[in-house]
XYZ file of C-alpha atoms in Angstrom:
690
model
C -8.275 3.332 -25.476
C -5.967 4.507 -28.276
C -2.657 6.103 -27.418
C -0.719 8.204 -29.973
C 2.277 10.200 -29.039
C 4.582 12.484 -30.986
C 8.222 12.412 -30.219
C 9.795 14.130 -33.266
C 10.963 17.085 -31.126
C 12.141 14.956 -28.265
C 15.910 15.260 -29.071
C 15.487 19.019 -29.590
C 13.890 19.471 -26.306
C 16.345 17.318 -24.460
C 19.373 19.082 -25.898
C 18.184 22.709 -26.162
C 15.720 23.485 -23.437
C 16.930 24.077 -19.923
C 14.739 25.037 -17.010
C 15.074 26.054 -13.400
C 12.416 25.943 -10.681
C 10.318 28.925 -9.662
C 12.543 29.840 -6.746
C 15.540 30.733 -8.957
C 16.260 34.457 -8.910
C 15.008 36.371 -11.921
C 17.418 37.406 -14.743
C 19.553 34.335 -13.953
C 21.243 33.096 -17.045
C 20.313 29.565 -18.050
C 23.191 27.482 -19.273
C 22.678 24.736 -21.856
C 23.856 21.195 -21.401
C 26.883 21.678 -23.566
C 28.148 24.574 -21.459
C 27.348 22.724 -18.259
C 29.401 19.788 -19.378
C 32.400 22.100 -19.958
C 31.944 23.518 -16.500
C 31.830 20.043 -14.977
C 35.194 19.285 -16.519
C 36.812 22.290 -14.886
C 35.018 21.980 -11.524
C 36.876 20.566 -8.585
C 33.737 19.332 -6.735
C 35.108 20.412 -3.431
C 32.872 19.661 -0.381
C 32.166 22.501 2.047
C 31.664 20.376 5.105
C 34.933 20.424 7.179
C 34.164 16.842 8.422
C 34.607 15.436 4.921
C 37.830 17.464 4.401
C 39.592 16.000 7.385
C 42.651 13.868 6.668
C 41.561 11.121 9.085
C 38.236 10.778 7.326
C 39.904 10.493 3.925
C 42.471 7.993 5.060
C 40.325 5.741 7.324
C 36.959 5.932 5.517
C 37.439 3.071 3.013
C 39.522 0.773 5.256
C 36.878 0.923 7.923
C 34.093 0.473 5.411
C 35.891 -2.535 3.884
C 36.346 -4.157 7.309
C 32.684 -3.630 8.262
C 31.427 -5.010 4.966
C 33.692 -8.126 5.242
C 32.423 -8.734 8.846
C 28.820 -8.285 7.809
C 29.273 -10.599 4.821
C 30.674 -13.287 7.097
C 27.676 -12.883 9.417
C 25.291 -13.226 6.485
C 26.884 -16.560 5.475
C 26.625 -17.788 9.077
C 22.993 -16.581 9.193
C 21.995 -18.623 6.091
C 23.674 -21.742 7.503
C 21.587 -21.325 10.658
C 18.465 -20.872 8.557
C 19.332 -23.949 6.557
C 19.841 -26.002 9.731
C 16.466 -24.894 11.152
C 14.744 -25.673 7.803
C 16.265 -29.154 7.555
C 15.507 -29.955 11.211
C 11.856 -29.000 10.785
C 11.537 -30.921 7.520
C 13.032 -34.251 8.740
C 12.073 -34.242 12.450
C 9.134 -31.892 12.995
C 6.908 -32.082 9.956
C 6.474 -35.848 9.526
C 3.646 -38.320 9.075
C 0.116 -37.077 9.503
C 1.279 -33.651 10.499
C 3.069 -33.186 7.173
C 0.092 -34.407 5.260
C -2.296 -31.965 6.947
C 0.095 -29.033 6.317
C 0.383 -30.032 2.663
C -3.410 -30.070 2.383
C -3.491 -26.635 3.959
C -1.078 -25.284 1.358
C -2.938 -26.810 -1.508
C -6.367 -25.353 -0.525
C -8.226 -24.037 -3.537
C -10.086 -21.263 -1.746
C -10.439 -19.585 1.658
C -13.330 -21.827 2.815
C -11.283 -24.929 2.165
C -8.273 -23.321 3.825
C -10.261 -22.672 6.956
C -11.535 -26.287 7.068
C -7.943 -27.663 6.744
C -6.596 -25.157 9.255
C -9.168 -26.300 11.912
C -8.214 -29.935 11.228
C -4.564 -29.150 11.740
C -5.268 -27.239 14.966
C -7.221 -30.252 16.378
C -4.462 -32.733 15.350
C -1.803 -30.554 17.058
C -4.155 -29.909 20.021
C -3.869 -26.149 19.534
C -7.630 -25.671 19.770
C -7.525 -26.161 23.535
C -5.418 -22.989 23.854
C -8.459 -20.958 22.622
C -10.672 -22.056 25.488
C -8.379 -20.938 28.344
C -8.468 -17.087 28.636
C -5.168 -16.852 30.531
C -2.391 -15.380 28.354
C 0.408 -12.991 29.064
C 0.096 -10.816 25.970
C -3.335 -9.292 26.670
C -5.522 -8.166 29.613
C -8.088 -10.915 29.765
C -9.506 -9.744 33.052
C -10.462 -6.354 31.647
C -11.797 -8.072 28.576
C -14.081 -10.358 30.610
C -15.542 -7.459 32.551
C -15.999 -5.504 29.311
C -17.895 -8.350 27.604
C -20.105 -8.874 30.628
C -20.915 -5.137 30.871
C -21.780 -4.873 27.132
C -24.144 -7.719 27.421
C -25.849 -6.388 30.481
C -26.300 -2.900 29.186
C -27.797 -4.118 25.958
C -30.244 -6.559 27.614
C -31.269 -3.908 30.148
C -31.986 -1.432 27.314
C -29.627 1.158 28.927
C -28.844 3.073 25.645
C -27.242 6.124 27.139
C -24.937 4.158 29.464
C -24.066 1.742 26.645
C -23.088 4.697 24.349
C -20.780 6.091 27.165
C -19.337 2.599 27.827
C -18.536 2.119 24.164
C -16.423 5.281 24.126
C -14.152 3.665 26.770
C -13.832 0.196 25.190
C -13.589 0.952 21.422
C -9.992 2.036 20.987
C -7.128 0.736 18.873
C -5.674 -2.410 20.485
C -8.009 -2.180 23.484
C -6.698 -4.538 26.251
C -4.261 -5.948 23.731
C -6.985 -7.477 21.459
C -5.060 -6.411 18.377
C -1.822 -7.881 19.488
C -0.688 -10.117 16.538
C 0.640 -12.810 18.904
C -2.973 -13.481 19.960
C -3.504 -14.766 16.409
C -0.147 -16.499 16.137
C -0.832 -19.471 18.424
C -3.192 -21.407 16.108
C -3.646 -21.771 12.382
C -7.160 -20.293 12.651
C -8.775 -18.246 15.347
C -7.754 -16.801 18.694
C -8.935 -16.807 22.290
C -12.666 -17.320 22.725
C -12.963 -14.212 24.933
C -11.401 -12.118 22.166
C -13.870 -13.520 19.580
C -16.690 -12.796 22.015
C -15.456 -9.240 22.574
C -15.481 -8.412 18.854
C -18.983 -9.937 18.432
C -20.400 -7.977 21.376
C -18.932 -4.727 20.214
C -20.484 -5.005 16.810
C -23.820 -5.987 18.357
C -23.715 -2.976 20.738
C -22.921 -0.628 17.828
C -25.731 -1.984 15.754
C -28.059 -1.582 18.713
C -27.134 2.071 19.034
C -27.536 2.663 15.302
C -31.087 1.178 15.265
C -32.174 2.966 18.414
C -34.448 6.050 17.799
C -34.485 7.462 21.355
C -31.055 9.116 21.442
C -30.901 12.373 19.349
C -29.149 12.150 15.953
C -26.794 14.923 16.977
C -25.527 13.037 20.065
C -25.163 9.852 17.915
C -23.202 11.690 15.309
C -20.772 13.016 17.957
C -20.547 9.529 19.414
C -19.606 7.846 16.189
C -17.257 10.600 15.215
C -15.420 10.206 18.499
C -15.327 6.403 18.056
C -14.071 6.882 14.508
C -11.118 8.959 15.788
C -10.296 6.640 18.684
C -10.453 3.399 16.654
C -8.730 4.771 13.574
C -8.562 3.391 9.980
C -7.100 0.353 8.280
C -4.768 0.647 5.307
C -3.248 -1.859 2.884
C 0.414 -1.094 2.116
C 1.958 -2.697 -0.925
C 5.807 -2.794 -0.954
C 8.255 -2.380 -3.858
C 10.174 -5.316 -5.210
C 10.390 -5.041 -9.025
C 8.361 -7.764 -10.736
C 7.919 -9.593 -7.380
C 5.261 -6.896 -6.786
C 2.831 -8.824 -8.974
C 2.317 -11.146 -5.996
C 0.205 -8.224 -4.648
C -2.483 -9.021 -7.156
C -3.174 -12.234 -5.249
C -3.263 -10.402 -1.995
C -5.877 -7.954 -3.298
C -7.852 -10.753 -4.853
C -8.022 -12.679 -1.558
C -9.109 -9.574 0.354
C -11.608 -8.606 -2.308
C -13.253 -12.022 -2.331
C -13.697 -11.925 1.504
C -14.976 -8.310 1.218
C -12.046 -7.125 3.329
C -10.214 -4.849 0.973
C -9.479 -1.550 2.854
C -10.444 1.752 1.224
C -6.980 3.249 1.968
C -4.261 1.685 -0.161
C -0.578 2.747 -0.438
C 1.946 1.527 -2.949
C 5.670 2.060 -3.588
C 7.670 1.294 -6.672
C 6.213 -1.933 -8.162
C 3.486 -1.887 -5.460
C 2.450 1.536 -6.731
C 1.247 0.216 -10.134
C -0.778 -2.499 -8.387
C -2.279 0.025 -5.943
C -3.172 2.274 -8.887
C -4.912 -0.548 -10.641
C -6.858 -1.385 -7.439
C -7.952 2.172 -6.585
C -8.866 3.427 -10.012
C -11.416 0.560 -10.504
C -14.536 -0.371 -8.473
C -14.576 -3.747 -6.690
C -16.822 -5.139 -9.433
C -14.278 -4.179 -12.079
C -11.411 -5.592 -10.051
C -13.017 -8.967 -9.903
C -12.947 -9.141 -13.662
C -9.437 -7.735 -14.012
C -7.569 -9.943 -11.484
C -7.165 -12.952 -13.766
C -3.995 -14.493 -15.363
C -4.901 -12.885 -18.680
C -3.907 -9.592 -17.045
C -0.361 -10.538 -18.076
C -1.147 -9.348 -21.618
C -1.327 -5.803 -20.273
C 2.000 -5.990 -18.377
C 4.579 -5.134 -20.983
C 7.049 -2.851 -19.212
C 10.011 -5.100 -19.833
C 9.311 -6.430 -23.306
C 12.176 -4.778 -25.095
C 15.193 -6.865 -26.338
C 18.445 -6.946 -24.376
C 20.349 -4.971 -27.019
C 17.972 -2.051 -26.558
C 18.550 -2.080 -22.819
C 22.275 -2.013 -23.100
C 22.372 0.923 -25.603
C 20.000 2.975 -23.580
C 21.776 2.353 -20.351
C 25.065 3.282 -21.937
C 23.591 6.570 -23.244
C 21.239 7.606 -20.481
C 22.383 5.623 -17.382
C 18.952 3.979 -17.156
C 17.664 0.610 -18.484
C 14.170 1.796 -19.258
C 12.652 4.812 -21.045
C 10.234 7.020 -19.179
C 8.184 7.819 -22.282
C 7.648 4.112 -23.080
C 6.737 3.401 -19.433
C 4.229 6.313 -19.362
C 2.392 4.782 -22.305
C 2.294 1.364 -20.875
C 1.237 2.545 -17.373
C -1.663 4.523 -18.858
C -3.940 1.426 -19.022
C -3.288 0.537 -15.409
C -4.204 4.052 -14.224
C -7.153 4.521 -16.626
C -5.407 7.163 -18.785
C -4.486 10.425 -17.076
C -6.689 10.062 -14.148
C -5.720 12.143 -11.121
C -5.714 11.201 -7.423
C -8.772 13.322 -6.800
C -10.664 11.711 -9.731
C -9.804 8.204 -8.571
C -11.070 9.031 -5.099
C -14.275 10.560 -6.434
C -14.879 7.621 -8.858
C -14.366 4.689 -6.558
C -14.254 6.161 -2.984
C -10.808 4.561 -2.527
C -7.829 6.503 -1.330
C -4.639 5.925 -3.352
C -1.263 6.786 -1.804
C 2.005 6.575 -3.658
C 5.365 7.204 -1.952
C 8.005 9.204 -3.881
C 11.373 10.614 -2.916
C 12.748 13.910 -4.284
C 16.000 13.570 -6.149
C 17.500 15.953 -3.662
C 18.650 13.768 -0.782
C 17.849 16.375 1.802
C 14.164 16.955 0.873
C 11.394 15.012 2.712
C 9.497 12.111 1.202
C 6.314 12.940 -0.553
C 3.128 10.845 -0.128
C 0.961 11.613 -3.154
C -2.822 11.275 -2.483
C -5.999 13.278 -3.121
C -5.099 15.621 -0.274
C -1.496 16.413 -0.858
C -1.541 16.338 -4.664
C -5.215 16.140 -5.844
C -4.534 17.162 -9.446
C -1.363 15.067 -9.814
C -1.613 12.491 -12.652
C -1.393 9.002 -11.183
C 0.823 7.551 -13.947
C 3.565 10.161 -13.301
C 3.518 9.331 -9.634
C 3.817 5.631 -10.443
C 6.849 6.357 -12.765
C 8.454 8.510 -10.048
C 7.963 5.816 -7.439
C 9.599 3.262 -9.789
C 12.614 5.356 -10.640
C 15.402 3.249 -9.172
C 18.850 4.650 -10.053
C 20.171 2.661 -12.987
C 16.745 1.327 -13.881
C 14.692 4.507 -14.568
C 16.005 8.078 -14.215
C 14.301 10.467 -11.881
C 11.159 12.023 -13.388
C 8.930 15.060 -12.953
C 5.488 14.683 -11.471
C 2.768 15.885 -13.767
C -0.581 17.553 -12.978
C -3.749 18.086 -14.903
C -4.817 21.691 -15.146
C -8.385 21.832 -13.651
C -9.534 24.302 -16.350
C -7.789 23.286 -19.515
C -7.434 19.637 -18.733
C -3.907 19.690 -20.060
C -1.151 17.833 -18.334
C 1.748 20.050 -17.277
C 4.821 19.723 -14.936
C 4.048 19.740 -11.241
C 5.866 20.944 -8.183
C 8.210 23.500 -9.906
C 9.648 20.695 -12.143
C 11.375 18.938 -9.207
C 12.353 15.404 -10.083
C 11.439 12.435 -8.018
C 12.549 8.745 -7.652
C 11.772 5.477 -6.046
C 10.051 5.746 -2.643
C 11.471 2.459 -1.517
C 14.864 4.043 -1.176
C 13.694 5.784 2.039
C 10.083 4.960 2.873
C 8.820 1.688 1.494
C 5.925 1.488 3.931
C 4.630 5.019 4.846
C 2.831 4.078 8.073
C 3.551 7.372 9.881
C 2.347 9.513 6.923
C -0.902 7.495 6.610
C -1.563 7.968 10.258
C -1.037 11.702 9.904
C -3.334 12.165 6.908
C -5.959 9.490 7.492
C -5.768 8.369 11.116
C -4.511 4.900 10.091
C -3.875 2.831 13.251
C -3.966 -0.661 11.685
C -1.802 -1.542 8.624
C -1.787 -4.627 6.484
C 1.556 -4.822 4.716
C 2.334 -7.093 1.703
C 6.111 -7.275 1.672
C 7.945 -8.670 -1.407
C 11.223 -6.747 -1.384
C 13.886 -9.389 -2.120
C 16.442 -7.945 0.214
C 13.950 -8.036 3.050
C 12.050 -11.280 2.360
C 15.257 -13.301 2.489
C 15.728 -12.286 6.086
C 12.128 -12.857 7.232
C 11.997 -15.185 10.201
C 9.319 -15.159 12.927
C 10.853 -16.913 15.981
C 7.549 -16.631 17.954
C 5.354 -17.442 14.944
C 3.261 -15.083 12.838
C -0.505 -14.601 12.342
C -1.932 -17.959 11.276
C 1.429 -19.707 11.449
C 2.174 -20.847 15.009
C 5.514 -22.220 16.155
C 5.948 -25.974 15.844
C 8.012 -26.271 19.016
C 5.617 -25.660 21.795
C 8.021 -26.577 24.543
C 10.421 -23.693 23.900
C 7.874 -21.424 22.152
C 10.593 -20.461 19.612
C 11.136 -21.584 16.123
C 14.506 -23.311 15.866
C 14.745 -23.642 19.618
C 16.353 -21.181 22.001
C 19.790 -21.415 20.548
C 18.745 -21.247 16.851
C 16.368 -18.383 17.465
C 18.873 -16.526 19.625
C 21.688 -16.820 17.021
C 19.387 -15.730 14.164
C 18.126 -12.656 16.037
C 21.729 -11.781 17.180
C 23.190 -11.824 13.659
C 20.315 -9.593 12.283
C 20.716 -7.091 15.098
C 24.540 -7.154 14.715
C 24.249 -6.381 11.009
C 21.779 -3.592 11.739
C 24.096 -2.019 14.240
C 26.889 -1.833 11.685
C 24.653 -0.470 9.032
C 23.594 2.294 11.364
C 27.266 3.009 12.081
C 28.006 3.252 8.374
C 25.057 5.709 7.953
C 25.951 7.846 10.925
C 29.513 8.453 9.638
C 28.515 8.575 5.989
C 31.042 5.837 5.111
C 29.026 4.452 2.096
C 29.779 6.183 -1.234
C 26.817 7.887 -2.822
C 26.597 5.841 -5.991
C 24.353 7.351 -8.653
C 23.834 10.330 -6.268
C 21.884 8.134 -3.803
C 22.398 7.370 -0.119
C 21.816 3.599 -0.102
C 22.077 3.084 3.696
C 18.298 3.577 4.175
C 17.489 0.559 1.982
C 17.907 -1.716 5.058
C 17.225 0.699 7.931
C 13.632 1.717 7.409
C 10.349 0.085 8.548
C 9.172 -2.739 6.351
C 6.352 -4.286 8.427
C 2.949 -3.352 9.687
C 0.390 -4.530 12.287
C -0.190 -7.571 9.976
C 2.602 -8.430 7.508
C 2.045 -10.724 4.570
C 5.123 -12.482 3.081
C 4.226 -14.019 -0.303
C 6.698 -16.892 -0.809
C 9.635 -16.041 -3.131
C 11.707 -18.907 -4.535
C 15.296 -18.714 -5.715
C 14.202 -19.335 -9.330
C 12.025 -16.227 -9.174
C 15.136 -14.007 -9.068
C 15.839 -14.856 -12.649
C 12.543 -13.060 -13.644
C 12.922 -10.071 -11.318
C 13.090 -7.626 -14.236
C 10.844 -9.419 -16.799
C 7.155 -9.395 -17.712
C 5.189 -12.397 -16.425
C 3.528 -14.918 -18.692
C -0.048 -15.937 -18.015
C 1.171 -19.096 -16.275
C 3.672 -17.227 -14.042
C 1.101 -14.509 -13.187
C -1.421 -17.215 -12.271
C 1.245 -18.684 -9.903
C 1.930 -15.233 -8.390
C -1.747 -14.572 -7.840
C -2.064 -17.970 -6.142
C 1.022 -17.259 -4.079
C -0.452 -13.938 -2.949
C -3.749 -15.579 -2.017
C -2.108 -18.313 0.101
C -0.093 -15.686 2.052
C -3.263 -13.807 2.829
C -5.509 -16.580 3.974
C -3.882 -16.941 7.432
C -4.364 -13.276 8.182
C -7.996 -12.803 7.002
C -9.589 -13.657 10.368
C -7.573 -11.101 12.158
C -8.255 -8.470 9.543
C -11.972 -9.366 9.630
C -12.266 -8.653 13.324
C -10.777 -5.308 12.827
C -12.836 -4.246 9.864
C -16.146 -5.481 11.299
C -15.892 -2.903 14.071
C -14.443 -0.170 11.825
C -17.098 -0.476 9.198
C -19.923 -0.530 11.718
C -18.639 2.705 13.145
C -18.506 4.176 9.610
C -22.014 2.994 9.004
C -23.331 4.877 12.038
C -21.336 7.948 11.200
C -22.721 8.163 7.670
C -26.323 7.597 8.789
C -26.349 10.272 11.476
C -24.364 12.798 9.456
C -27.088 12.507 6.875
C -29.891 12.922 9.445
C -28.248 15.897 11.115
C -27.787 17.519 7.675
C -31.454 16.961 6.828
C -32.531 18.459 10.190
C -30.383 21.509 9.654
C -31.768 22.055 6.171
C -35.370 21.617 7.352
C -34.864 24.431 9.853
C -33.692 26.842 7.167
C -35.673 28.590 4.418
C -35.488 27.521 0.822
C -33.009 30.242 -0.035
C -30.713 29.437 2.873
C -31.035 25.739 2.147
C -29.888 26.337 -1.440
C -26.837 28.200 -0.117
C -26.046 25.318 2.276
C -26.402 22.745 -0.536
C -24.107 24.874 -2.773
C -21.617 25.249 0.086
C -21.389 21.507 0.710
C -21.329 20.434 -2.876
C -17.889 19.820 -4.340
C -16.825 20.360 -7.969
C -15.333 17.393 -9.691
C -12.980 16.953 -12.575
C -14.930 13.908 -13.796
C -18.263 13.868 -15.579
C -21.512 12.495 -14.301
C -20.594 9.007 -15.363
C -17.409 9.107 -13.273
C -15.052 9.135 -16.256
C -12.122 11.477 -16.898
C -12.612 13.915 -19.762
C -12.144 12.390 -23.151
C -9.113 13.978 -24.726
C -6.003 15.171 -23.043
C -2.861 16.909 -24.496
C -0.059 15.717 -22.258
C 2.978 17.972 -22.365
C 5.437 16.236 -20.223
C 8.664 17.293 -18.566
C 9.550 13.805 -17.348
C 13.291 13.740 -17.854
C 13.072 14.428 -21.483
C 9.492 13.219 -21.694
C 8.759 16.205 -23.963
C 6.056 14.765 -26.078
C 2.365 14.997 -26.797
C -0.051 12.229 -26.090
C -3.756 12.082 -26.853
C -5.875 9.599 -24.992
C -9.069 8.748 -26.639
C -11.372 6.739 -24.407
C -13.843 4.203 -25.562
C -17.459 5.349 -25.964
C -18.483 2.661 -23.481
C -16.520 4.367 -20.691
C -19.555 6.288 -19.444
C -21.496 3.207 -18.343
C -22.294 3.594 -14.625
C -19.728 4.484 -12.085
C -19.902 5.990 -8.635
C -22.958 8.181 -8.369
C -23.585 9.861 -5.063
C -27.307 10.410 -5.844
C -27.855 6.602 -6.243
C -25.947 5.816 -3.024
C -28.425 5.749 -0.086
C -25.588 5.915 2.397
C -23.841 8.906 0.761
C -23.521 12.007 2.924
C -21.689 15.065 1.856
C -19.022 16.195 4.339
C -19.418 19.311 6.456
C -16.949 21.988 5.322
C -15.726 22.381 8.884
C -15.150 18.552 9.209
C -13.425 18.006 5.821
C -9.974 17.988 7.404
C -10.957 15.448 9.946
C -13.087 13.112 7.827
C -11.005 12.864 4.537
C -11.071 9.070 4.712
C -13.087 7.937 1.725
C -16.543 7.549 3.224
C -18.032 6.252 0.005
C -20.116 3.334 -0.821
C -19.535 2.120 -4.370
C -22.267 -0.506 -4.567
C -23.922 1.394 -7.392
C -20.844 1.223 -9.538
C -21.383 -1.000 -12.578
C -18.657 0.236 -14.933
C -17.602 -2.559 -17.184
C -15.171 -0.778 -19.603
C -12.265 -2.756 -18.217
C -14.199 -5.988 -18.479
C -12.256 -9.146 -19.304
C -15.426 -10.781 -20.644
C -14.411 -12.627 -23.708
C -10.847 -12.492 -22.802
C -10.691 -16.151 -21.987
C -12.020 -16.827 -25.478
C -9.307 -15.107 -27.446
C -10.996 -15.349 -30.782
C -13.999 -13.358 -29.609
C -12.083 -10.809 -27.555
C -11.904 -7.330 -29.043
C -10.931 -5.663 -25.803
C -7.222 -5.830 -26.582
């Protein structure tokens, strides 16, 4: 893919053209930058809020803020001494002898199968496997679960299909009887209570039994699976920001992909946005070839010399240039592909969180529903626009008719979504009925404070007597200090004591939600902070991918239980939607059937091969990104992609159900696109891909 851009008129556009959004009254005079600068000199910048004009606020604001920051800093120092004590105690007194050797073997596992084998050995040595056989446990309703499993078996063996269908509606719900409580999977290195394992197996068997049955009418089955789909919800993978630490997400995606557990709904913020874009604009077959250490050759966002950074920051207030980043991000996002095109090509749902530059506007979650024609690379840039690193940018959209890229959303500028919503769990639930979230968290200011006193999924507590990591006193002090700091941060936010540096309220950086149902914490070492804003080498990227895989292995069993049920429900819903559609068409005449087919068909902005249209003129308004770019795609781009006619499970959505079922019900098994292939990449002399 050749990328040529023209920036001769860039300075002219930046200095001469001024625009306002569509809501500005007509005949309003537009002032140039020169005149606006003069006005700024004479403006007094008076605030209209009486609260901020009070003498007490002006006098006491900074002394109170200084005292709180000193107190919080002292608490942070104490906190790290407590963490150091707990780590040293565990190293010298807890993890010794055979126990240490088994844990070391677990951490050095080459793949998931080897990891499972080592985890089972460690469970047996620590006698944690006995816990699985006893159903009693405080954190779930084992009595209800026993009755449910017994009833499911009985109805299936008695061939009571109607009763089984009704019973499934009652027992297939998100976190039914506490079966999705993470603490159930936090008591051993692998597995959970046997009754929970049995419940998941029986539910899948019962669903398969209903799917294969031919006595219940297809219409009733369609309604059944639609109801189950709503009650059980969807699973989403959420990738956090974290600058170059976000490349650990590649390992997370690779581990999920190899186990066939990669959710169709993926969200990303800041650095996680570029990884999410790579994962959702490519089929699973293409991803398997892309997720290799040689991918580092395509990551060149930070390859400029230090002298260039300093000059740019002094002139523009940002270290990086949006034009340069747009060119470099184009490969990750397959050119100017839009959210709608990515969804139709792969069946995956990409979500990128962005924040308007206006501090009072709500957060925007870009996806194929909220912004179908928005160009993905512009959303990735906006989500990465941290103040001081990259200036706020304008989202871009592809005109459905002309295929030209133009400013989107009245030219409003957007910036890093991590500043207010790093993990958009609530928005995902609103749009896609997401009730189970897998979060990969690598934000450095959050990862440093991660501590699971009661253990985490696949990582049980070593002290079984107290049930708390670090003992009661250590765990209590650790929790107290974090809650104390959080209290003072909320106090600072409520009184607006923190100065708005670079026109940004920084108080939300620590006060938002950073975890999900399952949270992965790729290990970050102190030496990694030196490379936080630098491109990875192949060796470092291989280490990051490995790091992401190891953090994912302990969670795969939990995720598998969830997705087994979810995908079986989707399978039944697809099958009987298709049957009901065929029955409806068979009852109509040929003319009416043609009208129905036309009504249910959807126009696409991509061609039959699933590729975006060849040439685009990109007229960008991204913070001075006034340039023209022409993307010329390779001739080989039209080799097989998602084709609904080749997919036996594909069923077009009913128009009346589109709002309820916009959840990516696609099967991409027929996708064989190899245009991003890394074949020959390992043999550099033969590789012509680059």
